[in-house]
mmCIF file of C-alpha atoms in Angstrom:
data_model
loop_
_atom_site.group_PDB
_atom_site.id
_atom_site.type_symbol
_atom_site.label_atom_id
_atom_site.label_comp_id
_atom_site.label_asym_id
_atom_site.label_seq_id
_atom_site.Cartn_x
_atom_site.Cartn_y
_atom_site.Cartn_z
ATOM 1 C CA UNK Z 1 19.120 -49.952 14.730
ATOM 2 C CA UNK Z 2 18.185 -48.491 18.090
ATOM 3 C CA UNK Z 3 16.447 -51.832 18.973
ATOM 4 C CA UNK Z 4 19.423 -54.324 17.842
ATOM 5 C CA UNK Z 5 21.598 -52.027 19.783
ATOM 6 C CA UNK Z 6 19.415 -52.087 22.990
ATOM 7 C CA UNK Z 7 18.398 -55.706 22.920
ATOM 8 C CA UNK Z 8 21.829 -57.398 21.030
ATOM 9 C CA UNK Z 9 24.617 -54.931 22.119
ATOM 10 C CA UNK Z 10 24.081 -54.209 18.071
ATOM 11 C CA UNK Z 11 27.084 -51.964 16.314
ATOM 12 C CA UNK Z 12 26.726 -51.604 12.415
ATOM 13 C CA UNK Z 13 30.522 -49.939 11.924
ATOM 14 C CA UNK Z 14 30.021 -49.340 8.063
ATOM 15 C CA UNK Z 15 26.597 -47.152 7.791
ATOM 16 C CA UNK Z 16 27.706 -45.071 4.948
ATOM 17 C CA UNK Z 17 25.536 -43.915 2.093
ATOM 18 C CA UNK Z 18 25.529 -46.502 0.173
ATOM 19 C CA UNK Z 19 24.452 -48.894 2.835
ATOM 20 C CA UNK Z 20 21.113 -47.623 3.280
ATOM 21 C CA UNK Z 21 18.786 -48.426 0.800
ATOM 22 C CA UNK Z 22 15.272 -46.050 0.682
ATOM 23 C CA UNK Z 23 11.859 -47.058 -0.791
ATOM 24 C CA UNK Z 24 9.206 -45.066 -1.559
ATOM 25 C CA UNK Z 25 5.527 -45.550 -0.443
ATOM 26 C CA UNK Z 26 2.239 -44.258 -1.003
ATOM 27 C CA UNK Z 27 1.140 -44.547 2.219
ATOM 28 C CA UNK Z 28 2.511 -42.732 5.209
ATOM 29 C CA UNK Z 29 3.479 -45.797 7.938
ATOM 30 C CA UNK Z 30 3.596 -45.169 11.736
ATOM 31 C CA UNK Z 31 7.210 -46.965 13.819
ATOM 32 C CA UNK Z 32 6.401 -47.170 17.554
ATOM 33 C CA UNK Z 33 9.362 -47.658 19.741
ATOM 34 C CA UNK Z 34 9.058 -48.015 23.380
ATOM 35 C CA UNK Z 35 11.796 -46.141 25.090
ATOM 36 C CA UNK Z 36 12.947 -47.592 28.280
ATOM 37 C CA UNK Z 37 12.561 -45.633 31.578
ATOM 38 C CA UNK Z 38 15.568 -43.874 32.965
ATOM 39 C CA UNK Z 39 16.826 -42.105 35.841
ATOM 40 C CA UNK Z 40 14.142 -39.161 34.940
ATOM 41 C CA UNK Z 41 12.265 -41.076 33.503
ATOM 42 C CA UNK Z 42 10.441 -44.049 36.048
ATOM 43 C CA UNK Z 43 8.041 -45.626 33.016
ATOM 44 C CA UNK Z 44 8.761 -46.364 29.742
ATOM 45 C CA UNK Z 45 7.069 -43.965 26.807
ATOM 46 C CA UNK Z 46 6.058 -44.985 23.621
ATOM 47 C CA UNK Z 47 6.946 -42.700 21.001
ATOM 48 C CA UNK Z 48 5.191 -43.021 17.386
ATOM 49 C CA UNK Z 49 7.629 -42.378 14.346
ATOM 50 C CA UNK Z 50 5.964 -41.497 11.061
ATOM 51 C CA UNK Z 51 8.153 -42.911 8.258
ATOM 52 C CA UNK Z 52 6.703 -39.447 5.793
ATOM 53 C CA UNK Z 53 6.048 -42.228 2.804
ATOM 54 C CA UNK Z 54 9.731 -43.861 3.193
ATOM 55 C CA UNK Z 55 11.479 -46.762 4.173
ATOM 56 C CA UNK Z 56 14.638 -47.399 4.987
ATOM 57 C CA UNK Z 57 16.270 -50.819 5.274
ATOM 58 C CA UNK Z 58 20.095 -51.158 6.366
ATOM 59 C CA UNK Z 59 22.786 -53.410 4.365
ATOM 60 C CA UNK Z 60 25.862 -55.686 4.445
ATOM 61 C CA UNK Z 61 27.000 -56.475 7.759
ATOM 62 C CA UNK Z 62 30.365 -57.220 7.269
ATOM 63 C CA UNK Z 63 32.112 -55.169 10.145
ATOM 64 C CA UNK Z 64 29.280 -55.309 12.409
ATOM 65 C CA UNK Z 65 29.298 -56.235 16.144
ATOM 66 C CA UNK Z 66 26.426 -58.013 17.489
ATOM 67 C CA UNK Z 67 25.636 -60.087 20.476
ATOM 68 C CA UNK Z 68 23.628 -63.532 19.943
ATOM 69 C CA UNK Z 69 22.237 -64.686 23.081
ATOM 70 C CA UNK Z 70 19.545 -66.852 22.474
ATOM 71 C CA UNK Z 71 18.832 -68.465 25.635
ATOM 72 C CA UNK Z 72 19.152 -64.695 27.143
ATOM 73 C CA UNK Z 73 16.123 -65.571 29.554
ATOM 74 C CA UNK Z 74 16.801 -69.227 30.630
ATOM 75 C CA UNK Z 75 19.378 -69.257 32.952
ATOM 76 C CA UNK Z 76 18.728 -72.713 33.914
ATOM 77 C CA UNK Z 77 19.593 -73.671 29.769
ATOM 78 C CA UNK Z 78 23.102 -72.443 30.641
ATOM 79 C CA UNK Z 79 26.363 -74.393 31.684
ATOM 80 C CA UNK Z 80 28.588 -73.255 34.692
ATOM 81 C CA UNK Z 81 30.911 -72.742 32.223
ATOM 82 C CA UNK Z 82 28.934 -70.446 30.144
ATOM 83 C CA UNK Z 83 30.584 -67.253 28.693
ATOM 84 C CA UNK Z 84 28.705 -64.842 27.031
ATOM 85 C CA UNK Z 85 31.586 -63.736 25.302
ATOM 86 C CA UNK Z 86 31.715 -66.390 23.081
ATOM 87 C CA UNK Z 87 28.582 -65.368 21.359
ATOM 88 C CA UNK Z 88 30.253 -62.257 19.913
ATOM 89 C CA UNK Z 89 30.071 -61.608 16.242
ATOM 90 C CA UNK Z 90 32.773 -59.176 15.368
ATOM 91 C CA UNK Z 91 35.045 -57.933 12.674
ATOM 92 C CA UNK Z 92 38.901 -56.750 13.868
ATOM 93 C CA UNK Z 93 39.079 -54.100 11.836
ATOM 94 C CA UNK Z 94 42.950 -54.370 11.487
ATOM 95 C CA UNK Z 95 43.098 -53.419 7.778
ATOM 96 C CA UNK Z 96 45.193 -49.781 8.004
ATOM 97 C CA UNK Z 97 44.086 -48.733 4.957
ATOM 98 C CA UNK Z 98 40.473 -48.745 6.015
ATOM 99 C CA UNK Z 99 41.632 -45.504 8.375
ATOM 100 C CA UNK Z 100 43.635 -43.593 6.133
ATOM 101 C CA UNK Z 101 40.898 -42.965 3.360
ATOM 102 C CA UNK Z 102 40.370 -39.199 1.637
ATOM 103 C CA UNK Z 103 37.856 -37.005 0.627
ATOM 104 C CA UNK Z 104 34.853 -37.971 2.294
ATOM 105 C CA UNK Z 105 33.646 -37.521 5.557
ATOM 106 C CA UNK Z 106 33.068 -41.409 5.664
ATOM 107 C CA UNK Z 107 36.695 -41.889 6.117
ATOM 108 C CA UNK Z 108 36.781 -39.629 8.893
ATOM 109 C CA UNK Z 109 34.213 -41.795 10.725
ATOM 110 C CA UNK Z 110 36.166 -44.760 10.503
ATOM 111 C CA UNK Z 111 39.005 -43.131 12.142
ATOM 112 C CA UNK Z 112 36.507 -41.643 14.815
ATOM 113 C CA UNK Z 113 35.254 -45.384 15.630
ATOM 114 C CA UNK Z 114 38.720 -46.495 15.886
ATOM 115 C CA UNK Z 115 39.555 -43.943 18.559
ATOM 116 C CA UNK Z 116 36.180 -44.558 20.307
ATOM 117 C CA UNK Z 117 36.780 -48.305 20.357
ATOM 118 C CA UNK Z 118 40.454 -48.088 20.936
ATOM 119 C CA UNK Z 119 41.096 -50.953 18.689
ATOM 120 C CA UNK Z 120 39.155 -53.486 21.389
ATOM 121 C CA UNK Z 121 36.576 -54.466 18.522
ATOM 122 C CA UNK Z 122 35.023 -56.972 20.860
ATOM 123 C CA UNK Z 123 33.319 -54.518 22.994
ATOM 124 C CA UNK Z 124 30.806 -53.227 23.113
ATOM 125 C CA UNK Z 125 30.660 -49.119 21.603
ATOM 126 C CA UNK Z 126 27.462 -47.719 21.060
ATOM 127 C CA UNK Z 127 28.731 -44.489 19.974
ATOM 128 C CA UNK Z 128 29.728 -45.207 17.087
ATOM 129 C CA UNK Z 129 25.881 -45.706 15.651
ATOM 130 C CA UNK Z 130 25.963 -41.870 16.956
ATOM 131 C CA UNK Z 131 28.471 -41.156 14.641
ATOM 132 C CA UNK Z 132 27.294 -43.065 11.257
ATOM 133 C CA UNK Z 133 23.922 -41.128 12.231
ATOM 134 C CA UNK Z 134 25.466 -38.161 12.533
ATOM 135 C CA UNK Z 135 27.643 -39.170 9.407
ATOM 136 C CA UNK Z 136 23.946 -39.758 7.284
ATOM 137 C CA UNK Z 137 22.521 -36.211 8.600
ATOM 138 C CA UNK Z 138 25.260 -34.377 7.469
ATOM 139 C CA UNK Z 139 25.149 -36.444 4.463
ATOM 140 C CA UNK Z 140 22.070 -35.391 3.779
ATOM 141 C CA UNK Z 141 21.635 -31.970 4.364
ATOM 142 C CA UNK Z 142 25.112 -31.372 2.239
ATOM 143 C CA UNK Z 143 25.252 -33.948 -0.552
ATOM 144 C CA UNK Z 144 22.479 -36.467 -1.103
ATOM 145 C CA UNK Z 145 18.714 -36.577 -2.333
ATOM 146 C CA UNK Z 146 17.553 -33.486 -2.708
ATOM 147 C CA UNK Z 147 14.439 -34.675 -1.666
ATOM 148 C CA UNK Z 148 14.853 -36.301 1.143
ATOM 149 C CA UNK Z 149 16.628 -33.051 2.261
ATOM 150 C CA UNK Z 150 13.330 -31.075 1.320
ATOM 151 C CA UNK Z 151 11.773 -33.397 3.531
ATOM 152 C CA UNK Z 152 13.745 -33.079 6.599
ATOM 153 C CA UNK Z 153 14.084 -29.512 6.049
ATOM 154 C CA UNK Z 154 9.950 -29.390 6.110
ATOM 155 C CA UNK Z 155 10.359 -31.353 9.355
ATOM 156 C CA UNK Z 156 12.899 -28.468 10.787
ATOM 157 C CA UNK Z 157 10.295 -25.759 9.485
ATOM 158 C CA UNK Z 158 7.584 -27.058 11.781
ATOM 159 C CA UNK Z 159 9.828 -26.432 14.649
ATOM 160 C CA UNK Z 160 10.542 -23.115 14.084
ATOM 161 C CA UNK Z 161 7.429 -21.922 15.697
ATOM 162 C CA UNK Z 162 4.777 -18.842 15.469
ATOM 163 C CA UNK Z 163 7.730 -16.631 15.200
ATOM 164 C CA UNK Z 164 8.600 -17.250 11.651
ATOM 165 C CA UNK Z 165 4.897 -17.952 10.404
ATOM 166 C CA UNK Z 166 5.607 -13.727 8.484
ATOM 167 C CA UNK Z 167 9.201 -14.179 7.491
ATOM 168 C CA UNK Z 168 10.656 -14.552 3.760
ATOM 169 C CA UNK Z 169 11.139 -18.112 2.679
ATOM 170 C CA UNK Z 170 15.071 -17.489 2.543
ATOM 171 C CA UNK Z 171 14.584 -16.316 6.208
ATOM 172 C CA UNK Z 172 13.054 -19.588 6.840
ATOM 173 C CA UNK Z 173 15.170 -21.954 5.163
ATOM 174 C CA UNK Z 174 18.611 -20.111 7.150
ATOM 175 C CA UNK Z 175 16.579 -21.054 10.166
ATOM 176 C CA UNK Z 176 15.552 -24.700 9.468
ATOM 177 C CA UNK Z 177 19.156 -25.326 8.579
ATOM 178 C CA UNK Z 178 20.396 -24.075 11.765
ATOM 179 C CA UNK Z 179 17.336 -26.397 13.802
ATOM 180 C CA UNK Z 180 19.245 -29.233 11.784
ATOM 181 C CA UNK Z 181 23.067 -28.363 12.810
ATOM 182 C CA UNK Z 182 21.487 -28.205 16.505
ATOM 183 C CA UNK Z 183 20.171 -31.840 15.676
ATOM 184 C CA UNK Z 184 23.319 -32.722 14.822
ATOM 185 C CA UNK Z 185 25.507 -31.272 17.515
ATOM 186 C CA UNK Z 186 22.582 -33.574 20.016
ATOM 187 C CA UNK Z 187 23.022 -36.361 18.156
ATOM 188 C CA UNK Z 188 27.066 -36.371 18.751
ATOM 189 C CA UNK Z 189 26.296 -35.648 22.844
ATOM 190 C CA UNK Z 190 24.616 -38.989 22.873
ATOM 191 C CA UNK Z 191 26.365 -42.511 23.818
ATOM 192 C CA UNK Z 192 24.476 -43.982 21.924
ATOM 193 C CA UNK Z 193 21.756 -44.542 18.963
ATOM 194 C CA UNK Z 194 18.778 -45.623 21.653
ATOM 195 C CA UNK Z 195 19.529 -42.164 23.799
ATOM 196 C CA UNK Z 196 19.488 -39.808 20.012
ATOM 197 C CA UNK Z 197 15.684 -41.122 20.001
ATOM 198 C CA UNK Z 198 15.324 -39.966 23.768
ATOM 199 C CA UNK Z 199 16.760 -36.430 22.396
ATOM 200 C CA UNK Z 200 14.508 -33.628 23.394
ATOM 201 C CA UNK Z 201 14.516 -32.477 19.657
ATOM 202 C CA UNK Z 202 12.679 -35.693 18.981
ATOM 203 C CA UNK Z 203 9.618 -34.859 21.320
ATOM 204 C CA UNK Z 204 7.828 -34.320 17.544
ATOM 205 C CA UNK Z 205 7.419 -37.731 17.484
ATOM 206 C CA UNK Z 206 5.881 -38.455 20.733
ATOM 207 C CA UNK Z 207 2.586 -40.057 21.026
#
């Protein structure tokens, strides 16, 4: 997602639960992802991702945003008239019922994207990826796979450090829940789904 969003202005705008769909394999796969420099940062850095034996592939793109450009590098391919703007895909998301859902956080994100977008559904809004990640973290550390939370939870654990190497297990779970709130409370700071990978908390996966 953080790649569609960096190189096609990419917004998904419906990344609940049921829109991610998670395959199991017996081998562990590597992701690399080159992160772009910025201001502190004057070269890029390639980070390497492991995928821990899983797989994730996103769904149905009805309400997503996404910027076809084609010809993005041949300026000489485009018309004086050219508008770039006309090579938005978007969804106005003017159906009110859509905001005024119950009893799932879900419904609370939609009504978080509205506000972030202000109802201009052309633009461009990169925060709300932040907010169906942070939707799908707190998904899964309250409601979903037990294993995948057992997973991430392991991943939490090895951040802990020497300190809690002695302590009971109940000790140590209390504490790799809390690593995981402090994920999430990054993950909301950032504009966008390319800066959560930039996150310091994510320096685990750099090569």
């Amino acid at each position: 997602m953080a790649l569609a969003e960096r190189n096609n202005r990419f917004e998904h705008r419906d990344l609940h639960w049921g829109n991610i769909m998670v395959t199991r394999y017996s081998s562990n796969l590597t992701f690399l992802y080159q992160l772009p420099p910025t201001g502190s940062r004057l070269k890029s850095t390639l980070i390497s991702i492991p995928s821990y034996k899983v797989r994730c592939t996103i769904i149905d793109y009805t309400l997503s945003r996404l910027h076809i450009d084609n010809d993005a590098n041949d300026a000489t391919s485009k018309p004086s008239s050219y508008d770039p703007s006309n090579n938005v895909f978007y969804v106005a998301l003017k159906d009110e019922s859509l905001f005024q859902g119950e009893g799932d956080i879900q419904f609370d994100v939609y009504r978080q994207m509205r506000t972030c977008a202000n109802n201009n559904w052309e633009g461009f809004h990169p925060h709300t990826n932040v907010l169906w990640l942070t939707y799908v973290l707190q998904k899964i550390l309250t409601t979903k796979s037990p294993a995948i939370r057992d997973e991430l939870m392991a991943v939490a654990e090895s951040k802990l450090g020497p300190a809690f190497e002695n302590v009971s297990v109940d000790v140590k779970r209390a504490a790799s829940q809390e690593v995981l709130r402090r994920w999430m409370r990054e993950f909301a700071q950032c504009e966008s789904s390319s800066q959560v990978l930039q996150c310091a908390m994510l320096d685990l996966y750099k090569s």
